mmCIF file of C-alpha atoms in Angstrom:
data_model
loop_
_atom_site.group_PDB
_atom_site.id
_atom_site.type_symbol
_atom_site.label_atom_id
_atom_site.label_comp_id
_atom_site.label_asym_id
_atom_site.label_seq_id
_atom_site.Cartn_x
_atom_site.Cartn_y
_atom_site.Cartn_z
ATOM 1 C CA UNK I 29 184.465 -118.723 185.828
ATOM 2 C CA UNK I 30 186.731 -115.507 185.693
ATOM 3 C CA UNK I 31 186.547 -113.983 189.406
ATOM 4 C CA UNK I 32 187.750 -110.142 189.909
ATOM 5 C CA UNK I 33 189.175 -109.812 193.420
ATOM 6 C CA UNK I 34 186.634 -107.354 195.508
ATOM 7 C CA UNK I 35 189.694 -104.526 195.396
ATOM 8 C CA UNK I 36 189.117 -104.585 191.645
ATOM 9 C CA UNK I 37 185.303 -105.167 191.464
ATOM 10 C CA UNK I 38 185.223 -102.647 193.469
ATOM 11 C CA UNK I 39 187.446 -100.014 191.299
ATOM 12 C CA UNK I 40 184.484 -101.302 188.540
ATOM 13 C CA UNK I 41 181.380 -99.907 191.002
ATOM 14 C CA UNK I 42 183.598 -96.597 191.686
ATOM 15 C CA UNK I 43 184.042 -96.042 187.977
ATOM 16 C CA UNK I 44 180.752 -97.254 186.921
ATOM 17 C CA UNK I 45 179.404 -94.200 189.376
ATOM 18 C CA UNK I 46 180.984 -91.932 188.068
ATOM 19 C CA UNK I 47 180.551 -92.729 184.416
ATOM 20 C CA UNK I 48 176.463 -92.614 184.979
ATOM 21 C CA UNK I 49 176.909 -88.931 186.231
ATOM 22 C CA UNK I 50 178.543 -87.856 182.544
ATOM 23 C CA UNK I 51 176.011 -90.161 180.986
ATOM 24 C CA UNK I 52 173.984 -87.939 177.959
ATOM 25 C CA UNK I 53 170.408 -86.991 179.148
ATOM 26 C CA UNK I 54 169.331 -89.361 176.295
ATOM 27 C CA UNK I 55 171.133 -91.870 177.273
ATOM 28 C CA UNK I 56 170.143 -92.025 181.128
ATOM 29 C CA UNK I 57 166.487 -92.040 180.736
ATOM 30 C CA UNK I 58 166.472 -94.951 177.301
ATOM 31 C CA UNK I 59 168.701 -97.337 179.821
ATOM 32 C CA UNK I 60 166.590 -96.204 182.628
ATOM 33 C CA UNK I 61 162.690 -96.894 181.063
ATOM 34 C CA UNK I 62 164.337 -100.200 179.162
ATOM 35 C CA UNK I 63 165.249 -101.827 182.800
ATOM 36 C CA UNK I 64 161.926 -100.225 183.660
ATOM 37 C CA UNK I 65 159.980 -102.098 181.515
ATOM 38 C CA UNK I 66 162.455 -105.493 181.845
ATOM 39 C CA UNK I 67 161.726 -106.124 185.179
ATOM 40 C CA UNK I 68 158.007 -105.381 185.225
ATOM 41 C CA UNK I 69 158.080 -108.148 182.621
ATOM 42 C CA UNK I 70 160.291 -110.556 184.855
ATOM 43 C CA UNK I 71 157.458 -109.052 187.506
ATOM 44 C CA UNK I 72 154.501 -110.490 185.531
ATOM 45 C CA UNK I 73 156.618 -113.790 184.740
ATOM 46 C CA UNK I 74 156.824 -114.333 188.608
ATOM 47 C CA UNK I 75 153.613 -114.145 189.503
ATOM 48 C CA UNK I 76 152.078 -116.021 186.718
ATOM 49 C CA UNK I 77 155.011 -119.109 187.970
ATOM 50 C CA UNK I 78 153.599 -118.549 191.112
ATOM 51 C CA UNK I 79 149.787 -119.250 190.554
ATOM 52 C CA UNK I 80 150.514 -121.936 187.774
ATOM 53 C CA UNK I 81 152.600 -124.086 190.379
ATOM 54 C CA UNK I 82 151.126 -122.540 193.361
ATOM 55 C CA UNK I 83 154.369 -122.121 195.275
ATOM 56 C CA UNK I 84 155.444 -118.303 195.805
ATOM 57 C CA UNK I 85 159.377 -120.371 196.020
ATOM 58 C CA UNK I 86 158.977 -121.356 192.237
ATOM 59 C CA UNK I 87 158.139 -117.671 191.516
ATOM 60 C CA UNK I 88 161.117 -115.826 193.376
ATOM 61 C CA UNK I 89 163.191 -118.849 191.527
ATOM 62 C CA UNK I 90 162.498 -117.198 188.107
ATOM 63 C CA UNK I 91 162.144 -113.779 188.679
ATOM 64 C CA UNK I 92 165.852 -113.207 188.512
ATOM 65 C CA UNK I 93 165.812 -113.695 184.747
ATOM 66 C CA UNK I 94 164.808 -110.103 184.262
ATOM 67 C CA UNK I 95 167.307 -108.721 186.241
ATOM 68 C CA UNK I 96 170.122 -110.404 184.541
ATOM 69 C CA UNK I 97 168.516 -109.624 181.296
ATOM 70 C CA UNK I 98 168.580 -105.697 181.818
ATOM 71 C CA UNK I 99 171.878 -105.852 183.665
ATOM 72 C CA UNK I 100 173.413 -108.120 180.818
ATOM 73 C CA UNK I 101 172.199 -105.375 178.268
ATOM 74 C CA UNK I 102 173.526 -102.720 180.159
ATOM 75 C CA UNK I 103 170.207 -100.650 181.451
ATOM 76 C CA UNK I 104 169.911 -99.135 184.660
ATOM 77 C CA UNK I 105 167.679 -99.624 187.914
ATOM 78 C CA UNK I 106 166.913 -96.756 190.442
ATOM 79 C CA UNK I 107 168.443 -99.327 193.192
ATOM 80 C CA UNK I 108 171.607 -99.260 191.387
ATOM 81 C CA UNK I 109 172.491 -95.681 191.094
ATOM 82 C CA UNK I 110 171.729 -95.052 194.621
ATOM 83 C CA UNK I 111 174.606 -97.049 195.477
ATOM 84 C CA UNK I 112 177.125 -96.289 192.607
ATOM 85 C CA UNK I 113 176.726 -92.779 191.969
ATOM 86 C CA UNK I 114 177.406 -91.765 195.668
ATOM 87 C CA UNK I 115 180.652 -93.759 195.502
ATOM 88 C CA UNK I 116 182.187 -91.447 192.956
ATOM 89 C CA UNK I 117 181.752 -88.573 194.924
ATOM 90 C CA UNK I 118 183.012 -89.908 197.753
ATOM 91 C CA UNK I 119 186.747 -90.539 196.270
ATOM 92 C CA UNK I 120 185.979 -86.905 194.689
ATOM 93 C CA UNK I 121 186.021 -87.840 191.203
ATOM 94 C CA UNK I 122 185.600 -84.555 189.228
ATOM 95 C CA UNK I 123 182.277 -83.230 188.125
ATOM 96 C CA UNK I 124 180.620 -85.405 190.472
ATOM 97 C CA UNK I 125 178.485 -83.258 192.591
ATOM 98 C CA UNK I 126 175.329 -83.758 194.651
ATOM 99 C CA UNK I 127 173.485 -82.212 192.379
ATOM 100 C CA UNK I 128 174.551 -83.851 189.483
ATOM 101 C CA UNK I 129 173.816 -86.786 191.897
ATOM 102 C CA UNK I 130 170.416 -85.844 192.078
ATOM 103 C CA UNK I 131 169.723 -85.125 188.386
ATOM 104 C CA UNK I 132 171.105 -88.828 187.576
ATOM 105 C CA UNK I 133 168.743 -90.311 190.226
ATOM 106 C CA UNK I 134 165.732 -88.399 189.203
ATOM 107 C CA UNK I 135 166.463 -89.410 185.430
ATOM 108 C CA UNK I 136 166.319 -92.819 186.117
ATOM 109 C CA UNK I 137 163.506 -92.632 188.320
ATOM 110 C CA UNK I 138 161.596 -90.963 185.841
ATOM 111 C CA UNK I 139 162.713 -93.536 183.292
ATOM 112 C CA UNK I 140 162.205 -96.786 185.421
ATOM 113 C CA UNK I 141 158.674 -95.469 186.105
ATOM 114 C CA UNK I 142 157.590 -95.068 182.594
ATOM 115 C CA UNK I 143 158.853 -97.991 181.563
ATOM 116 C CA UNK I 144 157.194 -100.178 184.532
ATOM 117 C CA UNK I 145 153.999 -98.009 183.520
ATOM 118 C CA UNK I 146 153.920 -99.103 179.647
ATOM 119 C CA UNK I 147 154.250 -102.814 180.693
ATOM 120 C CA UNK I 148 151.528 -102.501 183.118
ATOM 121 C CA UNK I 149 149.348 -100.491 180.675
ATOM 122 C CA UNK I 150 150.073 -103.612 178.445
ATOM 123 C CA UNK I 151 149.343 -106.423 180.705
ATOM 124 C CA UNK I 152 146.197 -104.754 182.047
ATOM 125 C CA UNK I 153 145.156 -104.504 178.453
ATOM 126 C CA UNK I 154 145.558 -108.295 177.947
ATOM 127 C CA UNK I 155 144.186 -109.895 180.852
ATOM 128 C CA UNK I 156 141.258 -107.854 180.574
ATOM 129 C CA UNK I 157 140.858 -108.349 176.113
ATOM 130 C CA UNK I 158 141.171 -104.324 176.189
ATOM 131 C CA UNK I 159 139.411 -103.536 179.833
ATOM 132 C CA UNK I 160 136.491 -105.202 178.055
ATOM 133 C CA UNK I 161 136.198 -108.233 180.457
ATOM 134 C CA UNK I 162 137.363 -109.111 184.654
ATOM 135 C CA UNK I 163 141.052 -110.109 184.851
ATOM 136 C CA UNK I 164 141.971 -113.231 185.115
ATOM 137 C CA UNK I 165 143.295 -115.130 187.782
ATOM 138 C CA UNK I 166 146.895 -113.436 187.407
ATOM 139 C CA UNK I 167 145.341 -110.128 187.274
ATOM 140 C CA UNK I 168 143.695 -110.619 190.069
ATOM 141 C CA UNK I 169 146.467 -111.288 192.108
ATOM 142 C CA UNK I 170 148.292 -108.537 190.655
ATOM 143 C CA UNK I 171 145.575 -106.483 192.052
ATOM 144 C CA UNK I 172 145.613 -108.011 195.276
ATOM 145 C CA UNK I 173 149.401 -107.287 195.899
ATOM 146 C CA UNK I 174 148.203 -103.717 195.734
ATOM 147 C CA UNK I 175 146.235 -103.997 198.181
ATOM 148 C CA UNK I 176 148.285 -105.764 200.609
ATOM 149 C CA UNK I 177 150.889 -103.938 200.774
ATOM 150 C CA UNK I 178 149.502 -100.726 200.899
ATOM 151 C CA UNK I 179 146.241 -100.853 203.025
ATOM 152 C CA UNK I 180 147.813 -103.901 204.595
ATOM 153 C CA UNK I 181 150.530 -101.393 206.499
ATOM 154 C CA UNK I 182 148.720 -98.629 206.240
ATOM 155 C CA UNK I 183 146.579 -99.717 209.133
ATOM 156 C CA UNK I 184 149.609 -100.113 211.232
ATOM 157 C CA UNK I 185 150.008 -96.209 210.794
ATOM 158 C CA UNK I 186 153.772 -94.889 211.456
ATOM 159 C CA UNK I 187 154.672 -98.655 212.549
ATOM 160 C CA UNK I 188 153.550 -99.788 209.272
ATOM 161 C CA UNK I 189 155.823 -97.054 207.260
ATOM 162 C CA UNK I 190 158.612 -98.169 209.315
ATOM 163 C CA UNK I 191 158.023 -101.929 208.273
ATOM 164 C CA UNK I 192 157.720 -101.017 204.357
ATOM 165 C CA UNK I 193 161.017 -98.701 205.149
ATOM 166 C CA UNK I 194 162.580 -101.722 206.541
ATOM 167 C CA UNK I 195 161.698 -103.982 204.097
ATOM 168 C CA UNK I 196 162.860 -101.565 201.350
ATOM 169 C CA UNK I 197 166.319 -101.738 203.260
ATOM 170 C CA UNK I 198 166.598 -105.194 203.343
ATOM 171 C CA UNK I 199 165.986 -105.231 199.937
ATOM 172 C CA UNK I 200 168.129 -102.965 198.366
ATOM 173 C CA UNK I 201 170.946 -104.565 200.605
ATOM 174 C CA UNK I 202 170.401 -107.811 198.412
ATOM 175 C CA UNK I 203 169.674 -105.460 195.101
ATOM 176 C CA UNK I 204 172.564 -103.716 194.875
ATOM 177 C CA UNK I 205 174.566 -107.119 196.183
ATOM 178 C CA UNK I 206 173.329 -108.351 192.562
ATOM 179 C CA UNK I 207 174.202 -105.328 190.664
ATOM 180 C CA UNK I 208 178.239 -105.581 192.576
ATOM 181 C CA UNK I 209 177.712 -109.567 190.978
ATOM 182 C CA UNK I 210 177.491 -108.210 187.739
ATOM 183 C CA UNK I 211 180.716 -106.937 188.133
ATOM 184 C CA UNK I 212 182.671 -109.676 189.786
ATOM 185 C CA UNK I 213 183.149 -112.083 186.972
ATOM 186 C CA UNK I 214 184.092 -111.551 183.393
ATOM 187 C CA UNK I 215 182.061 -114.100 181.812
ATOM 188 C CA UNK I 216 177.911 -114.201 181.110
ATOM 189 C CA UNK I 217 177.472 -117.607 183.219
ATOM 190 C CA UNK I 218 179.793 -116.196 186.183
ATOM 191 C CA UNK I 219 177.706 -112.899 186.356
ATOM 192 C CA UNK I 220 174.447 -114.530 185.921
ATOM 193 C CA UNK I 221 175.115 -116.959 188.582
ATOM 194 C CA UNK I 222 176.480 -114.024 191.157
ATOM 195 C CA UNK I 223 173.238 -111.437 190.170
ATOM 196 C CA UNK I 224 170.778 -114.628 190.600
ATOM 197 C CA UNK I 225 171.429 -115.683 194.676
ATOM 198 C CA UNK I 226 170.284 -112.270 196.363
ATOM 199 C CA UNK I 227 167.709 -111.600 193.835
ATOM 200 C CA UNK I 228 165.951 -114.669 194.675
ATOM 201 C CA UNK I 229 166.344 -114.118 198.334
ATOM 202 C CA UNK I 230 164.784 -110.672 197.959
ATOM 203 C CA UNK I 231 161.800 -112.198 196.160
ATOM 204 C CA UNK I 232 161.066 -114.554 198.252
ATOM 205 C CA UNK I 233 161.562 -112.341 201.422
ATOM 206 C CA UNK I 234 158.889 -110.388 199.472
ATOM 207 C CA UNK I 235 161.253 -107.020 200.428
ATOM 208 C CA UNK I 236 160.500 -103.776 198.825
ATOM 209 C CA UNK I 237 161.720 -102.653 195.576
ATOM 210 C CA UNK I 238 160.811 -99.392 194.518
ATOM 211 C CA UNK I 239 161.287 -100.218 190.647
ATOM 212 C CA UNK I 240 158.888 -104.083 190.798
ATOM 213 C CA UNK I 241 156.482 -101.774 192.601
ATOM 214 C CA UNK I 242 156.330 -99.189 190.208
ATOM 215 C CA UNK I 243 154.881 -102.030 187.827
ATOM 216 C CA UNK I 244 152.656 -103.970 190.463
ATOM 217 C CA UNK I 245 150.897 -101.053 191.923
ATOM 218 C CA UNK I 246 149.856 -98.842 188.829
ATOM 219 C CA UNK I 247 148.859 -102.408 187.257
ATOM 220 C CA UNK I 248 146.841 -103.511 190.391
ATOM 221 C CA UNK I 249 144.506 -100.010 189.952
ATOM 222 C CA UNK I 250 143.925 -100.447 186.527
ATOM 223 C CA UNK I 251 143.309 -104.292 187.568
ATOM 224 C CA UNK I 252 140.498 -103.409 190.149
ATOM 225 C CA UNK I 253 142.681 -103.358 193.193
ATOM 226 C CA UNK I 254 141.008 -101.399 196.013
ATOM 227 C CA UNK I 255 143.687 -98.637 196.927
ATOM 228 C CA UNK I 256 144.427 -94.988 195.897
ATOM 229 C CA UNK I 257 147.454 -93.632 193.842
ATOM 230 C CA UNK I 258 147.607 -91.403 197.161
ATOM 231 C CA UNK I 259 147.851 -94.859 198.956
ATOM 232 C CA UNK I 260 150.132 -96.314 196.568
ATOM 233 C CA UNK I 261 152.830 -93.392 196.723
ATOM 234 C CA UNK I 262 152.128 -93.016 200.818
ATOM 235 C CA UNK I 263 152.111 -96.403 201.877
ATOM 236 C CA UNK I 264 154.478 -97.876 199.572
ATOM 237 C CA UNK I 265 156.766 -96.247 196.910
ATOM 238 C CA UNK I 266 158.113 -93.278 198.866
ATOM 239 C CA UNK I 267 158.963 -95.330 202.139
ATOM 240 C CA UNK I 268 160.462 -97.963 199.532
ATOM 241 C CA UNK I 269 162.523 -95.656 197.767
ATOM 242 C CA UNK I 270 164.044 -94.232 201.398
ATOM 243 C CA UNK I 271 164.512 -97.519 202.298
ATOM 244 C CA UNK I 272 166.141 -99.090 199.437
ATOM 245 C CA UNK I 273 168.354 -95.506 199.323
ATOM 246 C CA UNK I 274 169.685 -96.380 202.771
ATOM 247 C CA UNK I 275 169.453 -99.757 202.864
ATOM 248 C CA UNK I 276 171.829 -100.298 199.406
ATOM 249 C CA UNK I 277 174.473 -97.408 200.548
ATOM 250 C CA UNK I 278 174.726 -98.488 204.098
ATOM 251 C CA UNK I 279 175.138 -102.568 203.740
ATOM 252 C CA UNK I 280 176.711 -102.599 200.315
ATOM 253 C CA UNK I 281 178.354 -99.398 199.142
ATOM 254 C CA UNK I 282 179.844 -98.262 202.175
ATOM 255 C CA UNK I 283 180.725 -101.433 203.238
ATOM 256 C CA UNK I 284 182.674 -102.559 200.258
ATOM 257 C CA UNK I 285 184.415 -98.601 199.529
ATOM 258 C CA UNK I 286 185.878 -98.632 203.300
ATOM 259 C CA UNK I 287 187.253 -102.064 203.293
ATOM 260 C CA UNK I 288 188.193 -103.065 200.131
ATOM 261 C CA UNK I 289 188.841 -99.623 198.016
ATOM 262 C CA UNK I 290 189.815 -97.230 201.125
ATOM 263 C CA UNK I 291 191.587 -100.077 202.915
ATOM 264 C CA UNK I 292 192.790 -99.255 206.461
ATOM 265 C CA UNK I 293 196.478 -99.439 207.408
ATOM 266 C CA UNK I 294 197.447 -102.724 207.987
ATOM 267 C CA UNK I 295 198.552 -103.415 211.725
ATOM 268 C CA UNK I 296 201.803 -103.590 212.690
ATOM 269 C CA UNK I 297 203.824 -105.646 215.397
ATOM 270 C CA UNK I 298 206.904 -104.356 215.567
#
């Protein structure tokens, strides 16, 4: 497998930042709602692994598929422009502004979420034969993710924020590790290999990401789960997207820019 050496994989993030921020309106939102939609699928395909074999571990296995899928095809994830764009403007890259930052991230917000939304739209239409009949067993887990993990910190009050914060960190720091794999080989089986590790560890850690949530919660409501969309944005998607904002800049954009693209002097002896 082709390896890039991080000084060079890391040129590719740096360039790939700034090329999003010149990216056509059009453009931005297509890639954006097409990942979106991708990894709500992959989303769906983990949790029915997970009650077929009955092993959460078999689920976070396969769940990577999607990412490499939208990656592979060249669509974008709100996780990965947080860590990208930022990098661009850093080495001052012209045009590259905070607000044209800002634009970029709220395109493919908007994008990821109505992608996520027509796939859950979907798959609450088929477990339930058209919202004529009670989900299934799938759906009913779906539902009961919502639940969790919303209610399930909310009771914990600012504590509980904190924790889905957190967890949106941790997550983003293994997120955005997978979209810097994409870029450190030059073949299909080297990239798919470096996205898959941390996006199975983030799965099974059952972290935060604001994109898989975007699918889960919206379908859990429509699915019978009892929460709010008030809950749903408060208790989950806006401490997720802080967290996995901070959490991918600070452990894998930063880290990688200052050491292996703004390299300190080496020390001398003499």
């Amino acid at each position: 497998m082709a390896y890039l050496a991080p000084a060079e994989f890391v040129t590719k993030m740096v360039d790939a930042g700034e090329s999003k921020i010149y990216m056509a309106t059009r453009d931005v939102l297509i890639r954006a709602y097409m990942a979106g939609a991708i990894l709500a699928l992959a989303a769906v395909f983990a949790v029915t692994a997970t009650v077929m074999s009955g092993s959460a571990l078999i689920g976070a296995i396969l769940f990577p598929v999607g990412f490499c899928m939208l990656y592979l095809l060249g669509f974008d994830l709100l996780t990965g422009v947080f860590v990208l764009t930022p990098l661009a403007w850093l080495d001052k890259r012209p045009g590259v502004t905070i607000p044209a930052i800002l634009k970029n991230w709220g395109l493919v917000f908007t994008g990821n979420f109505l992608g996520a939304l027509t796939v859950a739209f979907m798959m609450a239409f088929v477990f339930t034969y058209g919202f004529s009949t009670s989900p299934g067993e799938i759906g009913a887990k779906i539902g009961h993710i919502g639940e969790a993990r919303t209610l399930g910190y909310a009771k914990y009050g600012f504590a509980g924020w904190m924790t889905i914060f957190m967890r949106g960190m941790l997550c983003n720091w293994m997120v955005s590790t997978g979209v810097v794999g994409a870029m450190i080989s030059t073949t299909v089986s080297g990239k798919v290999i470096a996205m898959w590790m941390p996006i199975m560890l983030f799965f099974a850690m059952t972290f935060e990401h604001s994109v898989v949530n975007m699918f889960l919660f919206p379908s859990g409501l429509m699915l019978g789960g009892n929460f709010s969309i008030l809950d749903y944005f408060i208790w989950n998607e806006i401490p997720t997207v802080l967290g996995n904002l901070v959490g991918g800049l600070a452990f894998t954009g930063l880290t990688l820019y200052s050491t292996h693209f703004k390299t300190a002097p080496k020390r001398s002896f003499s």
